Coordinates of C-alpha atoms in Angstrom, one line a residue:
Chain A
X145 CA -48.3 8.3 2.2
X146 CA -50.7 10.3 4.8
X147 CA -53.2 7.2 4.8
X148 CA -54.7 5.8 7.8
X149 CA -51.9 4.2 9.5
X150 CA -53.3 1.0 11.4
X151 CA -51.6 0.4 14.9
X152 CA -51.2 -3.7 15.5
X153 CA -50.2 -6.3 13.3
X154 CA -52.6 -9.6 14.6
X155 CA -51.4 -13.2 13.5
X156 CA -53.4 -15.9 14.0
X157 CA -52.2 -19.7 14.0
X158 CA -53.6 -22.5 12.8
X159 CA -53.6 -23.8 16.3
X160 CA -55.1 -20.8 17.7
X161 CA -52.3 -19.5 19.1
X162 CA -52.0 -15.2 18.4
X163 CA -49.4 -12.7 17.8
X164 CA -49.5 -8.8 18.2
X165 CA -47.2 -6.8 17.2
X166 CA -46.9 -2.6 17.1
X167 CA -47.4 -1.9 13.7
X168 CA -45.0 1.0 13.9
X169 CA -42.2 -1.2 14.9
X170 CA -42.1 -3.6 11.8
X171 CA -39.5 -2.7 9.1
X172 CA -40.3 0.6 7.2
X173 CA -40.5 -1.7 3.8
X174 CA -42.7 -3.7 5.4
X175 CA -45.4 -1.5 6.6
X176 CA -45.0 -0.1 2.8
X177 CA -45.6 -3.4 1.4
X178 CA -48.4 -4.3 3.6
X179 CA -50.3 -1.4 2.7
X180 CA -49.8 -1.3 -0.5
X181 CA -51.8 -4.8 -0.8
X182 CA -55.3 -4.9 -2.1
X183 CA -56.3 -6.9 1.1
X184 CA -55.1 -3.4 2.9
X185 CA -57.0 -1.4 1.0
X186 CA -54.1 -0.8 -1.5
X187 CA -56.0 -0.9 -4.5
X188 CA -59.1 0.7 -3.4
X189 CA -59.3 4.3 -4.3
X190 CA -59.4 6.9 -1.3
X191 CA -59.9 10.1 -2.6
X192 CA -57.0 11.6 -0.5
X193 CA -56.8 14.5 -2.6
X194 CA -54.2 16.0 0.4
X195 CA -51.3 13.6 -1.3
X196 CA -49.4 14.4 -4.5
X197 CA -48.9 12.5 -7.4
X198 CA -45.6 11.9 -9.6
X199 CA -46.4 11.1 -12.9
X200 CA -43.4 9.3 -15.2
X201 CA -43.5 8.7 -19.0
X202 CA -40.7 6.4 -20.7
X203 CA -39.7 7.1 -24.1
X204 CA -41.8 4.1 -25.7
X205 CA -44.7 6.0 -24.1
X206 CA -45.1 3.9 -20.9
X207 CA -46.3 6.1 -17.9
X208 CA -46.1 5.0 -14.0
X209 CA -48.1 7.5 -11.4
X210 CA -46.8 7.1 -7.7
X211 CA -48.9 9.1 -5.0
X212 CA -46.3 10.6 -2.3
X213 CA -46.7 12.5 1.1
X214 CA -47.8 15.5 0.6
X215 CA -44.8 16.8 2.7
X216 CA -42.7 16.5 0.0
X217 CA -42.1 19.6 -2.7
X218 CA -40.1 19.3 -5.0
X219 CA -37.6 16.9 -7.0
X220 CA -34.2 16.9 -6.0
X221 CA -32.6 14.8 -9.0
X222 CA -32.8 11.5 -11.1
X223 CA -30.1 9.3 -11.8
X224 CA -29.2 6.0 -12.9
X225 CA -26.4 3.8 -11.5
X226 CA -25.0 1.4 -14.0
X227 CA -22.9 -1.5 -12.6
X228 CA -22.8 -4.8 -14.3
X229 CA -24.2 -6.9 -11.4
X230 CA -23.1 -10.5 -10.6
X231 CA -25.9 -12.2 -9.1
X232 CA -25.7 -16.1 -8.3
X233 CA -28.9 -18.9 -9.3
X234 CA -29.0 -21.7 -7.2
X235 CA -31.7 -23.8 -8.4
X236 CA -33.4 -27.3 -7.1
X237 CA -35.6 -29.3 -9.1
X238 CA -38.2 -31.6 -7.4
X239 CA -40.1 -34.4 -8.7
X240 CA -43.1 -32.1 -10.5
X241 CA -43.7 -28.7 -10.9
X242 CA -41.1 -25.7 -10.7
X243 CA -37.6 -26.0 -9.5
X244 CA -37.5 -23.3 -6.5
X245 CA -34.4 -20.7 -6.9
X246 CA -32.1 -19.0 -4.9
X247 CA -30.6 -15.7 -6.0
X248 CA -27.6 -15.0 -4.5
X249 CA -25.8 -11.8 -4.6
X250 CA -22.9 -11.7 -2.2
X251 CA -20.1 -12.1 -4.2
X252 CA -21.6 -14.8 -6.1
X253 CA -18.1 -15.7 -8.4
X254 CA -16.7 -16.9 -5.0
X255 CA -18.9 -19.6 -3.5
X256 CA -17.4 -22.8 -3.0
X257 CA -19.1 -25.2 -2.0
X258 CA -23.1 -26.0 -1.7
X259 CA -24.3 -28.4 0.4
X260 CA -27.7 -29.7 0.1
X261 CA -28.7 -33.7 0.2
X262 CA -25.1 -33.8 -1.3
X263 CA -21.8 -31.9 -0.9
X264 CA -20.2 -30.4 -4.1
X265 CA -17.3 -28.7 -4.4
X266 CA -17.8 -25.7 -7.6
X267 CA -15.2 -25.8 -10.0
X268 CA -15.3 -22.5 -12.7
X269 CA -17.0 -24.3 -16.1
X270 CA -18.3 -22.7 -19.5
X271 CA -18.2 -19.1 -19.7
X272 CA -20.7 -18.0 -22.0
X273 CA -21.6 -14.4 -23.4
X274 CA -25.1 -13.0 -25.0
X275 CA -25.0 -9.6 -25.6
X276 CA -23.5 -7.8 -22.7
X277 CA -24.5 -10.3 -20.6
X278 CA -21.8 -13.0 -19.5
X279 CA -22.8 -16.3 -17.4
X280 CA -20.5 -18.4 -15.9
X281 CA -20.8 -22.2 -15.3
X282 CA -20.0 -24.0 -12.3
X283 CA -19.5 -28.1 -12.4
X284 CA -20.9 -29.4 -8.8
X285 CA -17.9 -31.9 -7.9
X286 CA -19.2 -34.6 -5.6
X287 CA -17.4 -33.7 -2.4
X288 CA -18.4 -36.6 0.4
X289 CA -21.2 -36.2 3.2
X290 CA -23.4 -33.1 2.9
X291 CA -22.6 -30.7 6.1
X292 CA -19.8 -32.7 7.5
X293 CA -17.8 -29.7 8.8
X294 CA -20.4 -28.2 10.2
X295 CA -21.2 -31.4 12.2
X296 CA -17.9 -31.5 13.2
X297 CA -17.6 -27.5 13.8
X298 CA -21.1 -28.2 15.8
X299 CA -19.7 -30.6 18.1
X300 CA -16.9 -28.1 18.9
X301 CA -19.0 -25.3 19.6
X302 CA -21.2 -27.4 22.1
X303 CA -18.6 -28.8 23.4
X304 CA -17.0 -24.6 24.3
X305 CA -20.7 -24.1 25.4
X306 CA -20.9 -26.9 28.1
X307 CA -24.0 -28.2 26.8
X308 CA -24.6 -31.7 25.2
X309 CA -26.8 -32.2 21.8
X310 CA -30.1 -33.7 23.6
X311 CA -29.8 -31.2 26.4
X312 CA -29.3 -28.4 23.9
X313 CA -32.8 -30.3 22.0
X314 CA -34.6 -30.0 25.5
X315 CA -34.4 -26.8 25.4
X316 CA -38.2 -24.7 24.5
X317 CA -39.0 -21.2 23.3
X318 CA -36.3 -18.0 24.0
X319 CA -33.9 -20.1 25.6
X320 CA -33.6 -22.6 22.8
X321 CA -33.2 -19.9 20.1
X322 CA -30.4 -18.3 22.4
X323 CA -28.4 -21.4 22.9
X324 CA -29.1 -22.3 19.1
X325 CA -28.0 -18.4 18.1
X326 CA -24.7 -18.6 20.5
X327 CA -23.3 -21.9 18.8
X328 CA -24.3 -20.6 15.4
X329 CA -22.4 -17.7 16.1
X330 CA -19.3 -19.9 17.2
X331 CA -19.6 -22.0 13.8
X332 CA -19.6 -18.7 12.0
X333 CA -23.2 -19.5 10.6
X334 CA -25.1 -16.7 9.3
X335 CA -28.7 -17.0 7.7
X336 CA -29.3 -15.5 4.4
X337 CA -32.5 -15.0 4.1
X338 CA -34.2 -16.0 7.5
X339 CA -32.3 -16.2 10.8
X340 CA -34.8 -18.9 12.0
X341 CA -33.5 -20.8 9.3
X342 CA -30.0 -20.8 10.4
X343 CA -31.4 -21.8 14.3
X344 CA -33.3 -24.5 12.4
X345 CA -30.0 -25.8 10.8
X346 CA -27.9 -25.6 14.3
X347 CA -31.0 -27.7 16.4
X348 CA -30.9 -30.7 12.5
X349 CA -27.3 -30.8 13.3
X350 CA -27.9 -31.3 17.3
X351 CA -30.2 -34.5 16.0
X352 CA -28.0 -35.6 14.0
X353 CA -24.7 -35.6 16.5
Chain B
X155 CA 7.8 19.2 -12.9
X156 CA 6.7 20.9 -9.1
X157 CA 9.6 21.3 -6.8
X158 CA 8.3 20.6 -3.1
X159 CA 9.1 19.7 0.1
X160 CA 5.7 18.7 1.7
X161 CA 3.4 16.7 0.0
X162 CA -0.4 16.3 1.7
X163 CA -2.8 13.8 0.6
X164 CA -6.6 13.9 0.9
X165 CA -8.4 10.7 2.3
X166 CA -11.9 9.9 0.7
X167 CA -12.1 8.9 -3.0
X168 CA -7.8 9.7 -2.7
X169 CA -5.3 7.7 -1.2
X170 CA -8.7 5.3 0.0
X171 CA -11.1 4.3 -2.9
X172 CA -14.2 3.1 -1.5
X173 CA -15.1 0.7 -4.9
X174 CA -15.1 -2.3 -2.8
X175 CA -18.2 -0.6 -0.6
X176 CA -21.4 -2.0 -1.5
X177 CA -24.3 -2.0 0.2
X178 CA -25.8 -5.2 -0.3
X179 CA -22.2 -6.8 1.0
X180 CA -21.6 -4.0 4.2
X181 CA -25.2 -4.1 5.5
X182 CA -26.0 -7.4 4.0
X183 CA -23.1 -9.2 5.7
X184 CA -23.4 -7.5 9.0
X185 CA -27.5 -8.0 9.6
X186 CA -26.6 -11.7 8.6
X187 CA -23.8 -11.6 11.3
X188 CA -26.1 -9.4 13.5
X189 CA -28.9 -12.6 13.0
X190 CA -31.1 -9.7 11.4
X191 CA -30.9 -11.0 7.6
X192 CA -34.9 -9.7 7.2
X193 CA -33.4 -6.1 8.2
X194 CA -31.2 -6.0 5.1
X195 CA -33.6 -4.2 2.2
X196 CA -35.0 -1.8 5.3
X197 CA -31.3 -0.7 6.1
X198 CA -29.8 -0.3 2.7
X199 CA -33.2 1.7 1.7
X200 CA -32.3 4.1 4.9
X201 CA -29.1 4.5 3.8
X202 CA -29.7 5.9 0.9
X203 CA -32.2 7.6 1.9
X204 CA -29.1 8.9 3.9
X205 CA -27.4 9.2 1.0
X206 CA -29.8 11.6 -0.6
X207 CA -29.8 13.8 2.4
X208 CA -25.9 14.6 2.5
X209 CA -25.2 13.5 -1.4
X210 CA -22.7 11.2 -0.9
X211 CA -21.4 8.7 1.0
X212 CA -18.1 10.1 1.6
X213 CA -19.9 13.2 3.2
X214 CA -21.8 10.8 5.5
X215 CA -18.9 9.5 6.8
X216 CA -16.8 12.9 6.7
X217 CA -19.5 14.6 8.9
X218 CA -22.3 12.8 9.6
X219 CA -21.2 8.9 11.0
X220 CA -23.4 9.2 14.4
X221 CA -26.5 9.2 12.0
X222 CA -25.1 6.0 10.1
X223 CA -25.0 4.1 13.5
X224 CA -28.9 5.7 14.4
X225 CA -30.5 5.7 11.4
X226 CA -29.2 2.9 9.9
X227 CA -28.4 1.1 12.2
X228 CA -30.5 1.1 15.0
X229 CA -28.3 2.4 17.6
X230 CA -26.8 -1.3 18.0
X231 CA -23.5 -1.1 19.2
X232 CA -23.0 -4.3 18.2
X233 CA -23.9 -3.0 14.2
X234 CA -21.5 -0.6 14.6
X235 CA -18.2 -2.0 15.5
X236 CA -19.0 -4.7 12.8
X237 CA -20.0 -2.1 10.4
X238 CA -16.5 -0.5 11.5
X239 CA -14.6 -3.6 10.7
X240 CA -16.3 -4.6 7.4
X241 CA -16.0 -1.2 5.8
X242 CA -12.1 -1.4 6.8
X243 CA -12.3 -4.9 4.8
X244 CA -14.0 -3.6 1.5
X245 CA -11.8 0.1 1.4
X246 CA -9.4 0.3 -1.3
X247 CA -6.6 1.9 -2.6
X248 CA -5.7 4.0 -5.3
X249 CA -3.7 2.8 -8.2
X250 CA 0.3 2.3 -7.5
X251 CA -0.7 4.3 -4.0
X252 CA 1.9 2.3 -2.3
X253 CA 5.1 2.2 -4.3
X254 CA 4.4 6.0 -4.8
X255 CA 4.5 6.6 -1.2
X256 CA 7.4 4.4 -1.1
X257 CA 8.9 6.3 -3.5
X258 CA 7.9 9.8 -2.2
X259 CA 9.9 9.0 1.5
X260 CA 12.9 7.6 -0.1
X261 CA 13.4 11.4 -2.3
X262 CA 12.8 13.0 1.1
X263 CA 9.5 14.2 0.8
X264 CA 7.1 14.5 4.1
X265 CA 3.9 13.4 3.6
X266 CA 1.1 14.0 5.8
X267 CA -2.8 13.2 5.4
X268 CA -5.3 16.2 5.5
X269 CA -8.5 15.0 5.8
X270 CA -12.3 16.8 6.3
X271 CA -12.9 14.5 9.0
X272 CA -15.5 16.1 11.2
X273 CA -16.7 13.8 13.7
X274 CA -15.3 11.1 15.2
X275 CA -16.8 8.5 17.6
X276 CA -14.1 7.6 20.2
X277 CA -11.0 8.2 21.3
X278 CA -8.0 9.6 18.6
X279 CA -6.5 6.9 16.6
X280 CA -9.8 4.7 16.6
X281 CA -11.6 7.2 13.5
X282 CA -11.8 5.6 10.1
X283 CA -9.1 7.3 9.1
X284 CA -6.3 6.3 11.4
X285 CA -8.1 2.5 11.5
X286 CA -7.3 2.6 7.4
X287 CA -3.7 4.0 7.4
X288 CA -2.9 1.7 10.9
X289 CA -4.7 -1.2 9.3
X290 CA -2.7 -1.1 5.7
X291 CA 0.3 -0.1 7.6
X292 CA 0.8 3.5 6.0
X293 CA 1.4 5.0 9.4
X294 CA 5.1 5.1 8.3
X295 CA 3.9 7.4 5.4
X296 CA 1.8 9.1 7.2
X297 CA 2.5 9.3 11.0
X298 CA -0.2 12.3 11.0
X299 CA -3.5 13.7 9.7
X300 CA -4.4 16.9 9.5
X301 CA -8.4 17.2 10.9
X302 CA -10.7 19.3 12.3
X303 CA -10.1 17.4 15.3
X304 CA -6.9 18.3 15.6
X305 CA -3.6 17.1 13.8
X306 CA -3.6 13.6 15.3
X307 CA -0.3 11.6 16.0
X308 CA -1.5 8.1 14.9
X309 CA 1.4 6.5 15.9
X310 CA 1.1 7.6 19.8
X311 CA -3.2 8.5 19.6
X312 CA -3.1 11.7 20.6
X313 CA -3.9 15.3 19.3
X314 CA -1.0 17.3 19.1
X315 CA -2.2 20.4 17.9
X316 CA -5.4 22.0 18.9
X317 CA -5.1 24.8 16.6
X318 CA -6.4 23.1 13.6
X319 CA -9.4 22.2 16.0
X320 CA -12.9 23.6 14.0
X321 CA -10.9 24.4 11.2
X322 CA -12.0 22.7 7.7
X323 CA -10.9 22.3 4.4
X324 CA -14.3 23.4 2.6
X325 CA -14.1 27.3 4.7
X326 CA -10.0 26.8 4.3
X327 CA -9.5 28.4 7.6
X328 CA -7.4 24.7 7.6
X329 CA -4.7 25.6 5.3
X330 CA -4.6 29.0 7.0
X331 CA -3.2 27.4 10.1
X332 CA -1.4 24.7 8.3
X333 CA 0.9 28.0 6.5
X334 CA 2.0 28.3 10.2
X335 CA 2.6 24.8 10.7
X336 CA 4.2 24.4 8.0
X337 CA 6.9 27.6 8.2
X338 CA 7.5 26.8 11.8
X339 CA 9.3 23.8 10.1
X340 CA 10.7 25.5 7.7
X341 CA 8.5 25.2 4.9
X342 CA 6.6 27.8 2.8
X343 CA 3.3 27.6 0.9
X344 CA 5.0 27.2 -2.0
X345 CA 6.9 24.8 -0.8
X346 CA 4.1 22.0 -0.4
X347 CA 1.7 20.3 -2.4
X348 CA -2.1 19.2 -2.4
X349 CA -3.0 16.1 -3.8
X350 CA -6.9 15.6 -3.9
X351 CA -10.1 14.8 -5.7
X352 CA -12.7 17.6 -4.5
X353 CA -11.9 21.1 -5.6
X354 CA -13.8 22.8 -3.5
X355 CA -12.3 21.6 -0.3
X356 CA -8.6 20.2 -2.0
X357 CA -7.7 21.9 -4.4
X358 CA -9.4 25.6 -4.7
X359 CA -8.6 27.0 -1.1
X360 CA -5.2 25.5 -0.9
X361 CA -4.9 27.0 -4.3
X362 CA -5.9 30.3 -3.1
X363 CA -3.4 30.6 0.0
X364 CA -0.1 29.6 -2.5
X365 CA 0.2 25.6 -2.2
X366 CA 0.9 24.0 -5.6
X367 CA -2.0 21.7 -6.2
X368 CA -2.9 18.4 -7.8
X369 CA -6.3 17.1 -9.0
X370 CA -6.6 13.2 -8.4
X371 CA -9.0 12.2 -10.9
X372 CA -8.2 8.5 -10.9
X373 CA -11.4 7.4 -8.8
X374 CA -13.9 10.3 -9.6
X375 CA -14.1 13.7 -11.7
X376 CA -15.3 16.4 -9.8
X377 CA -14.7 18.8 -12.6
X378 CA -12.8 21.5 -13.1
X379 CA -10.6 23.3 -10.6
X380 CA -7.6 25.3 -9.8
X381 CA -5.2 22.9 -9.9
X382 CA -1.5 23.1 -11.4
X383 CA -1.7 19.6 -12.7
X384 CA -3.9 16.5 -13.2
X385 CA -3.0 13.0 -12.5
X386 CA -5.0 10.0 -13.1
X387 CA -2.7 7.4 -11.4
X388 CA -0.5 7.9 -8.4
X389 CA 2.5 6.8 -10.0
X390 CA 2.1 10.0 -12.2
X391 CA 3.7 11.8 -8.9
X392 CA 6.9 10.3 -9.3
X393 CA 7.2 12.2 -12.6
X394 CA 5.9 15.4 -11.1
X395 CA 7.7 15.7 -8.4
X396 CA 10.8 16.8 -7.3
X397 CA 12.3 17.4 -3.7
X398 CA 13.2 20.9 -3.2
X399 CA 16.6 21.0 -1.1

């Protein structure tokens, strides 16, 4: 879109500490998604007569307008992939209100084992089919203490690092996340979502050694 | 039933089937490695925005890698040996591909890879190419490819012809040199056989300069073409076939 394209990103704490960031250096579908918010201005009509629109209409009568860069001049296709997706649901109840969900989608037919305030080892269960859809069951198999071989793949990977647990725990700001990024990368930890989980995970496991 | 001596295979969507490529698993797995997992949706958007620009993957790779490792990638050189490695994980190969080959050097037949393979980002022997047939061990099908970088002795990494250098498959000028490569060993046009999936660069011009030619249509259809004969599963060769004395 050729709308005003703000320059900083600004975070402010709740202990008064800020952040600035160049706003042209955060994630392309970032910057998309920020604008597109109503707090930016994304439901507010501008009048930019200079974009174009792209008007689509579904069989059923259902029409969707999208306003593009003017740049842009023609269509070059439309297609649809068809693939018949696997995606994974992890879910975790609580005490009240909704259970929070995981979706996973990286080869979810072959995790297993979860870990969470027990181990389980997945064993294939029920298969069942609706439709074209199929959904397999897994039975969570009681599997001893939760994270055990990562504690003992932790103490490992400190131990080829040269630095002890509470040393490692002493550690503040950039050098901390290093340390805590180079063991992870020796345990062969990746995040899935957010890589300051995964950091998080590496210093609970230093407390707990 | 064709009666050859030389038998040359295309790469992409041929003898390598890239199926097992997605990019939620490529670009998912190596941002998670890189410790970038909030870079995941930015990169695969790029990618096919990538995608969109050359129509097609394969044509990325063919010709257009370098802008795989910028554009998608961010220049990190890091990204790109692991995006090396985990595409090498994920390739395929085509139906019966193996026992075929197998079968095709026991009869006597010399088999070689021609490939489309533009660009390359190192030194010979380290393209994706060479890294699939080293890693699968089909170098003892295919001790060559034929390239527009040259035809490359995988086995030693080196070029050993610099005549096919510039020449491709799609403007044919390729298969012109490969007629002299070929009769210098004592085979003739008619003698050898293209095995491939994209007419317009396997079939049609090898076609056109008298090599018998066979449309692979086991992975994708790219329509009609020149072609002698249609095969759907490698192991169809070993019916087609026939080493010419």
């Amino acid at each position: 879109m050729s709308e005003r394209k703000p320059t900083r990103l600004v975070l402010e704490y709740e202990d008064g500490g800020t952040k600035v960031v160049d706003f042209a250096a955060l994630p392309g579908l970032l910057q998309f998604d920020l604008l597109r918010q109503p707090f930016a201005g994304g439901a507010a009509p501008d009048k930019n007569f200079a974009d174009k629109f792209v008007l689509l209409e579904w069989q059923d009568g259902w029409k969707e307008v999208f306003q593009i860069d003017a740049a842009f001049e023609s269509v070059n296709g439309y297609y649809v992939i068809t693939r018949p997706e696997d995606v994974g649901r992890l879910s975790f109840k609580r005490a009240e209100g909704y259970p929070e969900l995981i979706e996973l989608v990286r080869r979810p037919l072959q995790v297993s084992r979860i870990d969470f305030t027990e181990s389980y080892m997945l064993e294939a269960g029920v298969k069942r089919r609706e439709g074209k859809k199929h959904e397999q069951e897994y039975k969570l198999n009681p599997a001893g203490e939760p994270f055990a071989p990562e504690l003992e793949a932790f103490k490992a990977a400190v131990a080829e690092e040269g630095i002890e647990p509470a040393a490692l725990l002493a550690l503040e700001g950039e050098a901390l996340a290093e340390k805590l990024n180079d063991i992870r990368t020796r345990m062969g930890l990746v995040a899935g979502q957010r890589q300051r989980d995964v950091l998080n995970f590496v210093a609970y496991l230093a407390a707990k050694a | 039933m064709l009666e050859v001596k030389w038998v040359g295979f295309d790469y992409g969507q041929c003898i390598m089937e890239p199926g097992g490529l997605r990019n939620p698993l490529v670009i998912g797995d190596i941002s998670k490695q890189l410790g970038q997992p909030e870079l995941i949706a930015d990169r695969i958007r790029r990618y096919h925005i990538l995608n969109e620009t050359y129509g097609g993957y394969s044509r990325i790779k063919e010709g257009h890698r370098d802008e795989i490792y910028r554009v998608v990638l961010d220049d990190d050189s890091r990204a790109q040996e692991l995006f090396s490695a985990k595409e090498q994980e994920c390739l395929d190969t085509g139906e019966n591909l193996e026992e075929t080959l197998q079968w095709l050097q026991d009869q006597g037949f010399v088999l070689e890879v021609v490939s489309e393979m533009k660009k390359t980002l190192g030194a010979v022997g380290s393209d994706i190419v060479s890294r699939f047939l080293k890693k699968r061990g089909f170098t003892k099908y295919f001790p060559v490819i034929i390239s527009p970088q040259g035809k490359l002795d995988i086995v030693n990494d080196k070029n050993i012809d610099d005549r096919y250098v510039g020449k491709t498959k799609e403007g044919g000028d390729i298969y012109d040199v490969l007629v002299e490569d070929l009769r210098s060993r004592g085979i003739e046009p008619e003698e050898a056989v293209m095995v491939g999936d994209k007419p317009a660069t396997d079939i049609n011009p090898a076609h056109k300069r008298g090599f018998k030619t066979i449309q692979y249509k086991g992975f994708i259809d790219l329509g009609p073409s020149d072609a002698d004969l249609i095969i759907n599963d490698f192991a169809e060769l070993k019916q087609i076939l026939k080493k010419k004395d």
